[in-house]
Coordinates of C-alpha atoms and ligand atoms in Angstrom, one line a residue:
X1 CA 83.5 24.8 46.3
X2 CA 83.2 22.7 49.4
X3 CA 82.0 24.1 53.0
X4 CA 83.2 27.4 54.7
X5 CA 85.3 27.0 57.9
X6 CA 85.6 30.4 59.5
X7 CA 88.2 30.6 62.7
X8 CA 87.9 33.5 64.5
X9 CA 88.4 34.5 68.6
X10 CA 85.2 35.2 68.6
X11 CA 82.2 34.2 67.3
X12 CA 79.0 36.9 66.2
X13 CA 76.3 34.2 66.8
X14 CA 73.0 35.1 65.3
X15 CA 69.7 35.9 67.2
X16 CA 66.8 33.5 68.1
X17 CA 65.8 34.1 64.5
X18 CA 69.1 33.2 62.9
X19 CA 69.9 36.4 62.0
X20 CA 73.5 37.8 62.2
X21 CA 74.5 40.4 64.1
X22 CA 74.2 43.9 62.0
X23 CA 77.4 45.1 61.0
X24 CA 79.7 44.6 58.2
X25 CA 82.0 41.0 58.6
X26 CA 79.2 38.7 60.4
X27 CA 76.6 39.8 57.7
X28 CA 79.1 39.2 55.1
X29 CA 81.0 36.0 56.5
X30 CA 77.4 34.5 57.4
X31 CA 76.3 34.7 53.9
X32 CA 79.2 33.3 52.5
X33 CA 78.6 30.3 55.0
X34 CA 75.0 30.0 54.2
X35 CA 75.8 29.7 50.2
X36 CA 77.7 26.7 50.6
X37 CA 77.4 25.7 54.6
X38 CA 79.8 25.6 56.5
X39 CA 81.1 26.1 60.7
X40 CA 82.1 29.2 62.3
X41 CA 84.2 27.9 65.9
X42 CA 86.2 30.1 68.4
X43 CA 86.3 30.7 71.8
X44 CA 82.4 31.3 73.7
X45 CA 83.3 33.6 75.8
X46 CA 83.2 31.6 79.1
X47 CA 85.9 30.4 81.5
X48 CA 86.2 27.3 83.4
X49 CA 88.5 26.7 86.1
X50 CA 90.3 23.5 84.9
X51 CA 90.4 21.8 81.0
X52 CA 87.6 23.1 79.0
X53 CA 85.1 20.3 78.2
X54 CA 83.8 19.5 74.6
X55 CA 82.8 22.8 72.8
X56 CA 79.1 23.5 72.1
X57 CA 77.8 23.3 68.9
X58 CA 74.7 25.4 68.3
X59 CA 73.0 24.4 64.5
X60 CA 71.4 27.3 62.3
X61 CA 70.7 25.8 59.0
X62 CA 73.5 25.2 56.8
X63 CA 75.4 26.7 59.8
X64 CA 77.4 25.2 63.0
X65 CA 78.6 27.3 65.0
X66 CA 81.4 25.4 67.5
X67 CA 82.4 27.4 71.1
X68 CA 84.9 26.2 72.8
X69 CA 85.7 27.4 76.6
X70 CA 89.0 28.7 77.9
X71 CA 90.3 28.4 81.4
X72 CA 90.5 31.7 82.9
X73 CA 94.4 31.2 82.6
X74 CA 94.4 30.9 78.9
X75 CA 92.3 33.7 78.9
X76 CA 94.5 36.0 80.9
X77 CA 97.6 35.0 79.1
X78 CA 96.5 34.1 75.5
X79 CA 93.5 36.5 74.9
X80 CA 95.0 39.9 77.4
X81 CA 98.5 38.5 77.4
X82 CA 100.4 37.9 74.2
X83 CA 97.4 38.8 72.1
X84 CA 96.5 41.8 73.7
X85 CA 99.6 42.8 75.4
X86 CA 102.4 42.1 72.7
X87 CA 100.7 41.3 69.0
X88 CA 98.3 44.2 69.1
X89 CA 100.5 47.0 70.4
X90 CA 103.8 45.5 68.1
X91 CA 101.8 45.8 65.2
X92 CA 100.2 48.9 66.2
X93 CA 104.3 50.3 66.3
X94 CA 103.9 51.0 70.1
X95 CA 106.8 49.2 71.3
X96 CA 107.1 50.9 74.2
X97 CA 103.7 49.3 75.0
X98 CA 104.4 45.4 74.7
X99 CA 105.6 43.8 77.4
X100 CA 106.7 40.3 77.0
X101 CA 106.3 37.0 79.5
X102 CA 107.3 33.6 78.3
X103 CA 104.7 31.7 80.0
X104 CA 101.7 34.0 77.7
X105 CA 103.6 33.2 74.8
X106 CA 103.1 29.7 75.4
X107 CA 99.6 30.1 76.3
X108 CA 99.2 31.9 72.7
X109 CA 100.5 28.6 71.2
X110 CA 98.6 26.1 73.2
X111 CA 95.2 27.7 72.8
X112 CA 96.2 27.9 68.9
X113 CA 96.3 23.9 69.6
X114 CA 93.7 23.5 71.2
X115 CA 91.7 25.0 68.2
X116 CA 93.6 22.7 66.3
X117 CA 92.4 20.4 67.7
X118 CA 89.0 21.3 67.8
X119 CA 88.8 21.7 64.5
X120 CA 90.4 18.8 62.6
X121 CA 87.7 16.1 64.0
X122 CA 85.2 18.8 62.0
X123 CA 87.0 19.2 58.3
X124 CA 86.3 17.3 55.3
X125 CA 88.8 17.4 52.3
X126 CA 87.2 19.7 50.5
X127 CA 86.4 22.5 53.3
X128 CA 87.9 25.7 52.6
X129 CA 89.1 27.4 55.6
X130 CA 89.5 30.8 56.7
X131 CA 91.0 32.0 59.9
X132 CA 90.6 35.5 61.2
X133 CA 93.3 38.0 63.0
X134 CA 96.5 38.2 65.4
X135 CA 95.1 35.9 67.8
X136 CA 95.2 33.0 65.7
X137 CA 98.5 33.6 63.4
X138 CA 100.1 29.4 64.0
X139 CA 96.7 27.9 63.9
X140 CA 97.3 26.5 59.8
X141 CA 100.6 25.2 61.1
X142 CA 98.9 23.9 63.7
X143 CA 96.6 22.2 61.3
X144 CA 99.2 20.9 59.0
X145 CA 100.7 19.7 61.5
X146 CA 97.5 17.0 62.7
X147 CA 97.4 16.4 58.6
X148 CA 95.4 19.0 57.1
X149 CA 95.5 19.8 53.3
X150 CA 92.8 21.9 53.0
X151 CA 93.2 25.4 51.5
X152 CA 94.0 28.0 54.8
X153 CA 93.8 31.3 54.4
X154 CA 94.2 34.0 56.9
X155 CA 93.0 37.3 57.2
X156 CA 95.2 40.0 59.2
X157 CA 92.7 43.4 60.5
X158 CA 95.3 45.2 62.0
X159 CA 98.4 46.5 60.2
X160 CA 101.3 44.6 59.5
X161 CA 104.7 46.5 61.2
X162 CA 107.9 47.4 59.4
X163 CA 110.8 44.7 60.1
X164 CA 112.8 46.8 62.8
X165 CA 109.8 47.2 64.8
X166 CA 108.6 43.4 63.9
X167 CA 112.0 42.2 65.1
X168 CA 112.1 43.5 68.2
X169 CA 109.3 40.9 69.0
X170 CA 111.1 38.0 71.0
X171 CA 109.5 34.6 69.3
X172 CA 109.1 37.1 65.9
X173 CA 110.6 34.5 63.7
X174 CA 108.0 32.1 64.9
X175 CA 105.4 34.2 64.0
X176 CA 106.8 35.0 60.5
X177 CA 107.5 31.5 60.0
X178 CA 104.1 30.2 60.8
X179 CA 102.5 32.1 58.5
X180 CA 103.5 30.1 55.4
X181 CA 101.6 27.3 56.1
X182 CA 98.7 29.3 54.6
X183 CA 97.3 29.4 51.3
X184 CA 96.5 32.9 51.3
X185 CA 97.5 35.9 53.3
X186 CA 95.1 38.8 53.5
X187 CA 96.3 42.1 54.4
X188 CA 94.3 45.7 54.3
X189 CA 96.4 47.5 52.3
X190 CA 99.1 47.1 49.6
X191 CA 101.7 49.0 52.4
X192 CA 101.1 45.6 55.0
X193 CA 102.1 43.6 52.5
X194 CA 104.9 45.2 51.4
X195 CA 105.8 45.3 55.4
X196 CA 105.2 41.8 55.3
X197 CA 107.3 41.1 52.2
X198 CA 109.8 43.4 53.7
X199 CA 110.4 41.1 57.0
X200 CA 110.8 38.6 54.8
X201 CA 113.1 39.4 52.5
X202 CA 115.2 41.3 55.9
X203 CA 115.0 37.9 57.7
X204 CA 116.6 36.4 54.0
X205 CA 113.5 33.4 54.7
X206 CA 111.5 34.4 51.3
X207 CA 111.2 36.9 48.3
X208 CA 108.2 37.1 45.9
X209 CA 108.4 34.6 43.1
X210 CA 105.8 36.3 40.6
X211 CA 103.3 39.8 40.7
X212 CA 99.9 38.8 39.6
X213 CA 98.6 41.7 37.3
X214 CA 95.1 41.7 36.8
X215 CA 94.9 37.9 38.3
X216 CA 92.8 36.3 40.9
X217 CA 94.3 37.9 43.9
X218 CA 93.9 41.6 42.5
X219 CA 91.5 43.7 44.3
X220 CA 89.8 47.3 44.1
X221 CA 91.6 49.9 42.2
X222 CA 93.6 50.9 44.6
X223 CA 95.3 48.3 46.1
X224 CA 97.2 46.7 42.8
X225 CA 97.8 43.0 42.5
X226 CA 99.1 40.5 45.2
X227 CA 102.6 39.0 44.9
X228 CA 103.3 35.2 45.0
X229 CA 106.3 34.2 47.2
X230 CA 108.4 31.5 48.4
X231 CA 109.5 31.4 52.0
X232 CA 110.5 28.7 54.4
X233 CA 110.1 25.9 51.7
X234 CA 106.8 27.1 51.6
X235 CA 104.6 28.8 48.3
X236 CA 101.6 31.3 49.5
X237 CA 99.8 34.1 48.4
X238 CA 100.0 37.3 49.6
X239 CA 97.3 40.1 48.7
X240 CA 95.8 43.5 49.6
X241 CA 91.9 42.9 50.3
X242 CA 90.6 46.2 52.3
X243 CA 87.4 45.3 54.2
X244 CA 84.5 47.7 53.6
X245 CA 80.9 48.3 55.2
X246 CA 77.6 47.4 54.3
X247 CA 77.8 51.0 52.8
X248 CA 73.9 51.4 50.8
X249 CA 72.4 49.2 53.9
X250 CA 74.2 52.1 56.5
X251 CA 73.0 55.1 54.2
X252 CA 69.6 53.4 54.6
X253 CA 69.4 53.7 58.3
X254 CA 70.9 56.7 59.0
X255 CA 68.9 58.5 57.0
X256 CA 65.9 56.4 58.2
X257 CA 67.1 57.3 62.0
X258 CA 67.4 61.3 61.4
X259 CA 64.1 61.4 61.6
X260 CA 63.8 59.9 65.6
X261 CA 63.4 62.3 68.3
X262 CA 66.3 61.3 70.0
X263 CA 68.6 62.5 67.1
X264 CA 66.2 65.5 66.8
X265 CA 66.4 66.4 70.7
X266 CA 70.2 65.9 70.3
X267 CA 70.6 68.5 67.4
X268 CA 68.6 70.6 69.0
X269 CA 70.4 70.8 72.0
X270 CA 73.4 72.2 69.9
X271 CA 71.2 75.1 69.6
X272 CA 73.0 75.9 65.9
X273 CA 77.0 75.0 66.6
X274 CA 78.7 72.9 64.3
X275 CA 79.1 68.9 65.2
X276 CA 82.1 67.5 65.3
X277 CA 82.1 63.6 65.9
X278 CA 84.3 61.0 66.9
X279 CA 83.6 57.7 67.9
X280 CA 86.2 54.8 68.6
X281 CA 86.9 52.1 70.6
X282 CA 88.8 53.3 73.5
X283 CA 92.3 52.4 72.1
X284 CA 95.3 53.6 72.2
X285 CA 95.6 53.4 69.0
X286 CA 93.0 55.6 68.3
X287 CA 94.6 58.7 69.0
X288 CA 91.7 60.0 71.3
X289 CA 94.4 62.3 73.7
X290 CA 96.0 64.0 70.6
X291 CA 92.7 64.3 68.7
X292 CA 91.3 66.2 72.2
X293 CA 94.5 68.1 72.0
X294 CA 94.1 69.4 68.4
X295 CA 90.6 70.5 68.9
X296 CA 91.6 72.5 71.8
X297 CA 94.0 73.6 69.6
X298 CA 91.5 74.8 67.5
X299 CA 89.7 76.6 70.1
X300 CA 92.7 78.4 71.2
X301 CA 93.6 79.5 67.9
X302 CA 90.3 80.6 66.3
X303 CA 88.6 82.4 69.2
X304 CA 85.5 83.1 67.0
X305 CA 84.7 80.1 66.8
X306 CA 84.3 78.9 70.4
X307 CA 80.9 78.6 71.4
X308 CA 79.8 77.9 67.8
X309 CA 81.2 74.3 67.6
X310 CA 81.1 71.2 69.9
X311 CA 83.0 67.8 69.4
X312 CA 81.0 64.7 70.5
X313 CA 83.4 61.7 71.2
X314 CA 82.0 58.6 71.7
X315 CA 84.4 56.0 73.4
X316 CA 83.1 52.6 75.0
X317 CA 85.8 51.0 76.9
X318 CA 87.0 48.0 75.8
X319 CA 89.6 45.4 77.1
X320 CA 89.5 46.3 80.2
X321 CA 91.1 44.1 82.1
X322 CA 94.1 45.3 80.6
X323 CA 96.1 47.8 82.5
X324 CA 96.6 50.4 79.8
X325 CA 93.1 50.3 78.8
X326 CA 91.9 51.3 82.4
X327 CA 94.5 53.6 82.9
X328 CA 93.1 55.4 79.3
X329 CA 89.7 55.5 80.6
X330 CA 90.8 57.5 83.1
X331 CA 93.3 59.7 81.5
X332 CA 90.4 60.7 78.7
X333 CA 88.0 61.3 80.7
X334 CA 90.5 63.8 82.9
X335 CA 91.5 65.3 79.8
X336 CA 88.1 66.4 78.2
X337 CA 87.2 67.5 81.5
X338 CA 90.2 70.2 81.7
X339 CA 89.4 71.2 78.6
X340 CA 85.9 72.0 79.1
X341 CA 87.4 73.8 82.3
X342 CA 89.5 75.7 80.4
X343 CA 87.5 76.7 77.4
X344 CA 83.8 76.2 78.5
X345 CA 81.2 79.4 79.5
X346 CA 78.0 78.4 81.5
X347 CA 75.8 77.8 78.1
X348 CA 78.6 76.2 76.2
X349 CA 80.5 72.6 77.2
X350 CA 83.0 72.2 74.0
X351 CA 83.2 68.0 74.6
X352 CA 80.6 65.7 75.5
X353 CA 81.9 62.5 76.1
X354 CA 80.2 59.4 76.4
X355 CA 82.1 56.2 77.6
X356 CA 80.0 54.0 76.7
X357 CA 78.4 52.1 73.6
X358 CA 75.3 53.7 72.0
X359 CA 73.1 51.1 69.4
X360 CA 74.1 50.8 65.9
X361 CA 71.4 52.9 64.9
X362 CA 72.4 55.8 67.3
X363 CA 75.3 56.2 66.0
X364 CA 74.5 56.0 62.4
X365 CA 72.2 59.3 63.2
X366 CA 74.2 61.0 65.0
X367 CA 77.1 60.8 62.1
X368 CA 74.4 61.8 59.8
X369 CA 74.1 65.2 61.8
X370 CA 77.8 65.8 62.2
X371 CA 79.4 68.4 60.2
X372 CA 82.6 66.8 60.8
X373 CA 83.9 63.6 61.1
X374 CA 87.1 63.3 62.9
X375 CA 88.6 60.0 62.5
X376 CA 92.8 60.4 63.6
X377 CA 94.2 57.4 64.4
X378 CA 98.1 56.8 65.5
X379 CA 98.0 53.5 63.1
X380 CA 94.7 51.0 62.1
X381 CA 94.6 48.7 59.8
X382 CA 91.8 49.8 58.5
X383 CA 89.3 52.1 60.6
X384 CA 85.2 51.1 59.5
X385 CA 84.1 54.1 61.6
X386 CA 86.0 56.7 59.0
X387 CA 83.3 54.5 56.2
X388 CA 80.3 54.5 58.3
X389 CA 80.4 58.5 58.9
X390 CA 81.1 58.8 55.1
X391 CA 78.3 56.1 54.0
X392 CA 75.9 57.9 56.6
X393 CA 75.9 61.2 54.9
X394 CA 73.2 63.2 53.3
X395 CA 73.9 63.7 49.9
X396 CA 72.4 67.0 49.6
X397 CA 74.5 68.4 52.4
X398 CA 77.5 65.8 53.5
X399 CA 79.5 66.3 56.8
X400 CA 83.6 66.4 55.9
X401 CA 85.7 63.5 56.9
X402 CA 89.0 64.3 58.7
X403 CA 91.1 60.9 58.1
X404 CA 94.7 60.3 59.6
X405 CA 96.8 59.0 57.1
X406 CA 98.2 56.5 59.3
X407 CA 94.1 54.6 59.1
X408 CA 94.5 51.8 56.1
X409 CA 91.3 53.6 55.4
X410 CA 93.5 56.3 53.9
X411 CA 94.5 54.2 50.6
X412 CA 90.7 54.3 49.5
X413 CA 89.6 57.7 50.4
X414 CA 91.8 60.0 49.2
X415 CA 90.9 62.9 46.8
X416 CA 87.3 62.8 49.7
X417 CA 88.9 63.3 53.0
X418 CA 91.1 65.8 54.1
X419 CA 93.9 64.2 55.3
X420 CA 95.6 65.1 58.7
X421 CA 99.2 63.5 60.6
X422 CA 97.7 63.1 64.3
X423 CA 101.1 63.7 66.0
X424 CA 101.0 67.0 64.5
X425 CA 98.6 68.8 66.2
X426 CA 99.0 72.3 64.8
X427 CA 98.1 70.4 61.4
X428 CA 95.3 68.6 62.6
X429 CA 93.8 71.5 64.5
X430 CA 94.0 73.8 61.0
X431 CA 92.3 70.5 59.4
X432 CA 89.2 71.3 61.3
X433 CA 89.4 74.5 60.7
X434 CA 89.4 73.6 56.8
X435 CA 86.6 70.9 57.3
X436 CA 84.5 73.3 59.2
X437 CA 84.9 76.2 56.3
X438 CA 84.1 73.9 53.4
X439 CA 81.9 75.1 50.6
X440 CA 78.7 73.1 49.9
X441 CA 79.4 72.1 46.6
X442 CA 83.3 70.7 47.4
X443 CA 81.8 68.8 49.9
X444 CA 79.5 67.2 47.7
X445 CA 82.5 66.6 45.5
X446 CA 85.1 65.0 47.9
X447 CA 81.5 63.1 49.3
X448 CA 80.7 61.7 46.4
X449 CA 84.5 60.1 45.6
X450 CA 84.5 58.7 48.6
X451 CA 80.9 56.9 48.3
X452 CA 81.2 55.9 45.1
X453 CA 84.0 53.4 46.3
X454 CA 82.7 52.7 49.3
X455 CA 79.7 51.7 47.3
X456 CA 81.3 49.6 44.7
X457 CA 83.9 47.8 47.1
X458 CA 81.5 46.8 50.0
X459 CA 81.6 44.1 52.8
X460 CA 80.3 42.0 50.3
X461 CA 82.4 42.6 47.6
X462 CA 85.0 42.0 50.2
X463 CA 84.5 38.6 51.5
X464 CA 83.8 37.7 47.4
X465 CA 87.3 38.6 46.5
X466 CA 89.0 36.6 49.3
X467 CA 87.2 33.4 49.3
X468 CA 88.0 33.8 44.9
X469 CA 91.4 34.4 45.6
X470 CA 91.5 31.4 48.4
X471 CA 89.6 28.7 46.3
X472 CA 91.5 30.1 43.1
X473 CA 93.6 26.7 41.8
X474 CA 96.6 25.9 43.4
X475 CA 99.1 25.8 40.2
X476 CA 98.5 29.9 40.6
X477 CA 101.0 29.5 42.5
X478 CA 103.5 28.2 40.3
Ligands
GDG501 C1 89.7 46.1 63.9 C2 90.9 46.9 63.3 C3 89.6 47.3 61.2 C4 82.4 51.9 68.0 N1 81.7 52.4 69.1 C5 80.5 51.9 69.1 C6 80.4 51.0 68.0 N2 81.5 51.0 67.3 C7 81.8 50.3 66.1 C8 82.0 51.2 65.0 C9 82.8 50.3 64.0 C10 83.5 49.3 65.0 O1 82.9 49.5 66.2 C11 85.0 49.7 65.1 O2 85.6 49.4 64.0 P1 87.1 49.9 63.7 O3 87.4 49.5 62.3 O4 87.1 51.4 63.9 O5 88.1 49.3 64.8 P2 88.5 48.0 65.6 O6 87.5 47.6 66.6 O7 89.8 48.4 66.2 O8 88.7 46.8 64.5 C12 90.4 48.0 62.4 C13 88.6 46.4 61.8 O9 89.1 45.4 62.7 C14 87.9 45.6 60.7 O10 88.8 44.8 59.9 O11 89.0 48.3 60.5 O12 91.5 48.7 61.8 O13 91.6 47.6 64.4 O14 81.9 49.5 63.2 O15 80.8 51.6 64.5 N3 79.2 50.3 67.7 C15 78.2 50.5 68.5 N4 78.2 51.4 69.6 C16 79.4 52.1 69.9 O16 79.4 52.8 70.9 N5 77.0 49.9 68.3

């Protein structure tokens, strides 16, 4: 195999000792790239007021890691315009979300050039290259384009939308089109690639040519086999690959962490109520309002248990220099606050929110002391926190996930979670109910399905399985 090429917005760069960042993808991507060598380039963060100069390139090793600046325009309309404001909430199914200016879609197109262009002066023949999410969809095309023959494959983390919601995208056949200049097409779960396959076959631009049972491009247990298909004159691959964690590394330091006094002081401070956690992004997608709104739900409808349980949500801001997210911010925060208005005593506050990001190992603890994970989102592709509270159990007395069914997550943990619909939140609020009741020994039996996968189908195990099915010989395709 020749070098890596990893293509991502952003880049995790390592610390002075050349160590990733802890956390599932970099540690995984990083030592993929250390195996063989290779260059991780994207965007460094910084703005400039007028053409961006010559990236940087900072050598670690086998490693070159290649930041290119943005002008602050390309920024606003690429990275929180037609990334931010159209792809994500379009795929997320919020339509009513997107809105749509011509001049960001064309900024979403030339920063994919300028990568481009970045890139090609980089590759050697026999580079393998791997480009990562929404913000980078026409970069192969872009690299055909200049010449390239390398394998491309591309890696989707959100979810992949039906066709009617896909087609109300102006520019959507662009985007579809695009995507068959890659190799490989890696989606979370089996149901985004048969979206994908779906807007295909709607659009009458492709069908699948051949299932591969069994071959190169199947993955997991859960997912089935990828499908081979012809579209736009074009052959690819298309494949369910559903990232993990680095689940026995997590378990390690959350039950390392228990042990701190900060965790301690913080169970303490519960004086004996259950703890019920959730920890997102704050996103939209998330379903923080409705998951606030089937707790109180709870409350209102089990009155013994109020003052015996308290929900800890975690939600750092993020993107927020786009409208929504500020306006969220504030929404949340009003909400949690009537709640505790309505339902709290003066020894017992039933939210604590904190809106802002606690360290890795915080966080690990303080799912290891929750009784009750509550992970609900509207739609996500996959969802790594619903993993992380499961890998970060005790095994002698493991907290019960609740998992929307809308998280991509939801293909590998069934049979462990309970399973709610966040729009319902009559349904949601008896789920906690449920969770909180459990006996010991079925939550050591619904723990224990869920870690063995998580276990055996890893970050790791991940990023082995794509860059396989990517370098597998072209004639698979035939
Ligand atoms: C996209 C897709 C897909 C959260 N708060 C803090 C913190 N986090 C960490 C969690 C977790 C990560 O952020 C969030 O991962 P998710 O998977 O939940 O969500 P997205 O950011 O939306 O990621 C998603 C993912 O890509 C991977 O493919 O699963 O569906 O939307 O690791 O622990 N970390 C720290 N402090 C916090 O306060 N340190």
């Amino acid at each position: 195999m020749g070098r890596l090429i990893v293509v991502s917005n952003r880049v995790p760069l390592p610390d002075r000792n050349g160590n990733p960042p802890a956390g599932g993808l970099a540690v995984a991507v990083h030592a993929a790239l250390q195996e063989n060598g290779g260059i991780w380039l994207g965007w460094s963060g910084e703005t400039v007021e007028t053409e961006p100069g010559p990236p940087t390139i900072r050598q670690e090793g086998p490693i070159s890691y290649v930041l290119t600046d943005l002008t602050k325009t390309d920024v606003d309309e690429y990275y929180n315009g037609f990334a931010n404001r159209v792809l994500w909430p379009i795929f997320h199914m919020r339509l009513d979300l997107a809105e749509y200016a011509r001049r960001e879609m064309a900024s979403y197109f030339r920063v994919n050039r300028l990568f481009a262009d970045r890139l090609v002066p980089l590759l050697k023949p026999d580079d393998v290259i791997w480009v990562h999410d929404y913000h980078l969809i026409p970069l192969a095309d872009e690299l055909r384009k200049r010449g390239v023959q390398n394998r491309i494959g591309f890696f989707l983390h959100i979810p992949w939308p039906p066709a009617d919601i896909l087609f109300a995208m102006p520019i959507y056949d662009t985007i579809l089109r695009s995507l068959a200049a890659y190799n490989l097409l890696g989606f979370q779960t089996d149901y985004d690639v048969e979206n994908f396959i779906g807007c295909l076959q709607r659009e009458g631009a492709g069908d699948v040519v051949r299932n591969a049972q069994g071959g190169s491009i199947s993955v997991g247990n859960t997912t089935g086999a990828g499908s081979y298909i012809r579209a736009y004159d074009q052959e690819f691959a298309a494949a369910a690959f559903p990232i993990g964690i680095e689940t026995a590394e997590f378990a390690r330091l959350s039950a390392r962490v228990s042990t701190r006094a900060s965790i301690q002081d913080m169970r303490r401070s519960l004086e004996g109520r259950a703890l019920i956690i959730g920890v997102d992004r704050l996103d939209y997608s998330k379903g923080i309002a409705q998951r606030i709104d089937a707790y109180e739900r709870f409350l209102e409808n089990n009155p013994d248990d109020r003052g015996k349980v308290t929900m800890l949500q975690v939600a750092p801001m993020s993107r927020s220099d786009v409208p929504e997210y500020k306006a969220m911010q504030d929404a949340i925060a009003t909400q949690c606050g009537q709640v505790n208005g309505r339902h709290g005593t003066i020894d017992w506050v039933p939210i604590r929110y904190v809106n802002r990001s606690l360290r890795r190992a915080v966080l690990a603890g303080l799912y290891r002391e929750a009784d009750v994970g509550l992970v609900t989102p509207l739609r996500d592709g996959m969802n790594l926190v619903a993993k992380e509270f499961v890998a970060a159990q005790d095994p002698e007395d493991p907290g019960v996930l609740v998992l929307s069914r809308f998280a991509g997550a939801a293909r590998e943990l069934a049979g462990g979670a309970i399973f709610c619909n966040p729009y319902d939140t009559e349904q949601t609020a008896a789920a906690i109910g449920q969770a909180l009741s459990m006996s010991l020994v079925e939550r050591k039996v619904r723990w224990e399905r869920m870690m063995t996968r998580l276990l055996e189908y890893d970050v790791t195990h991940w990023c082995r399985d794509y860059l396989q099915a990517l370098n597998a010989p072209a004639s698979n395709l035939s």
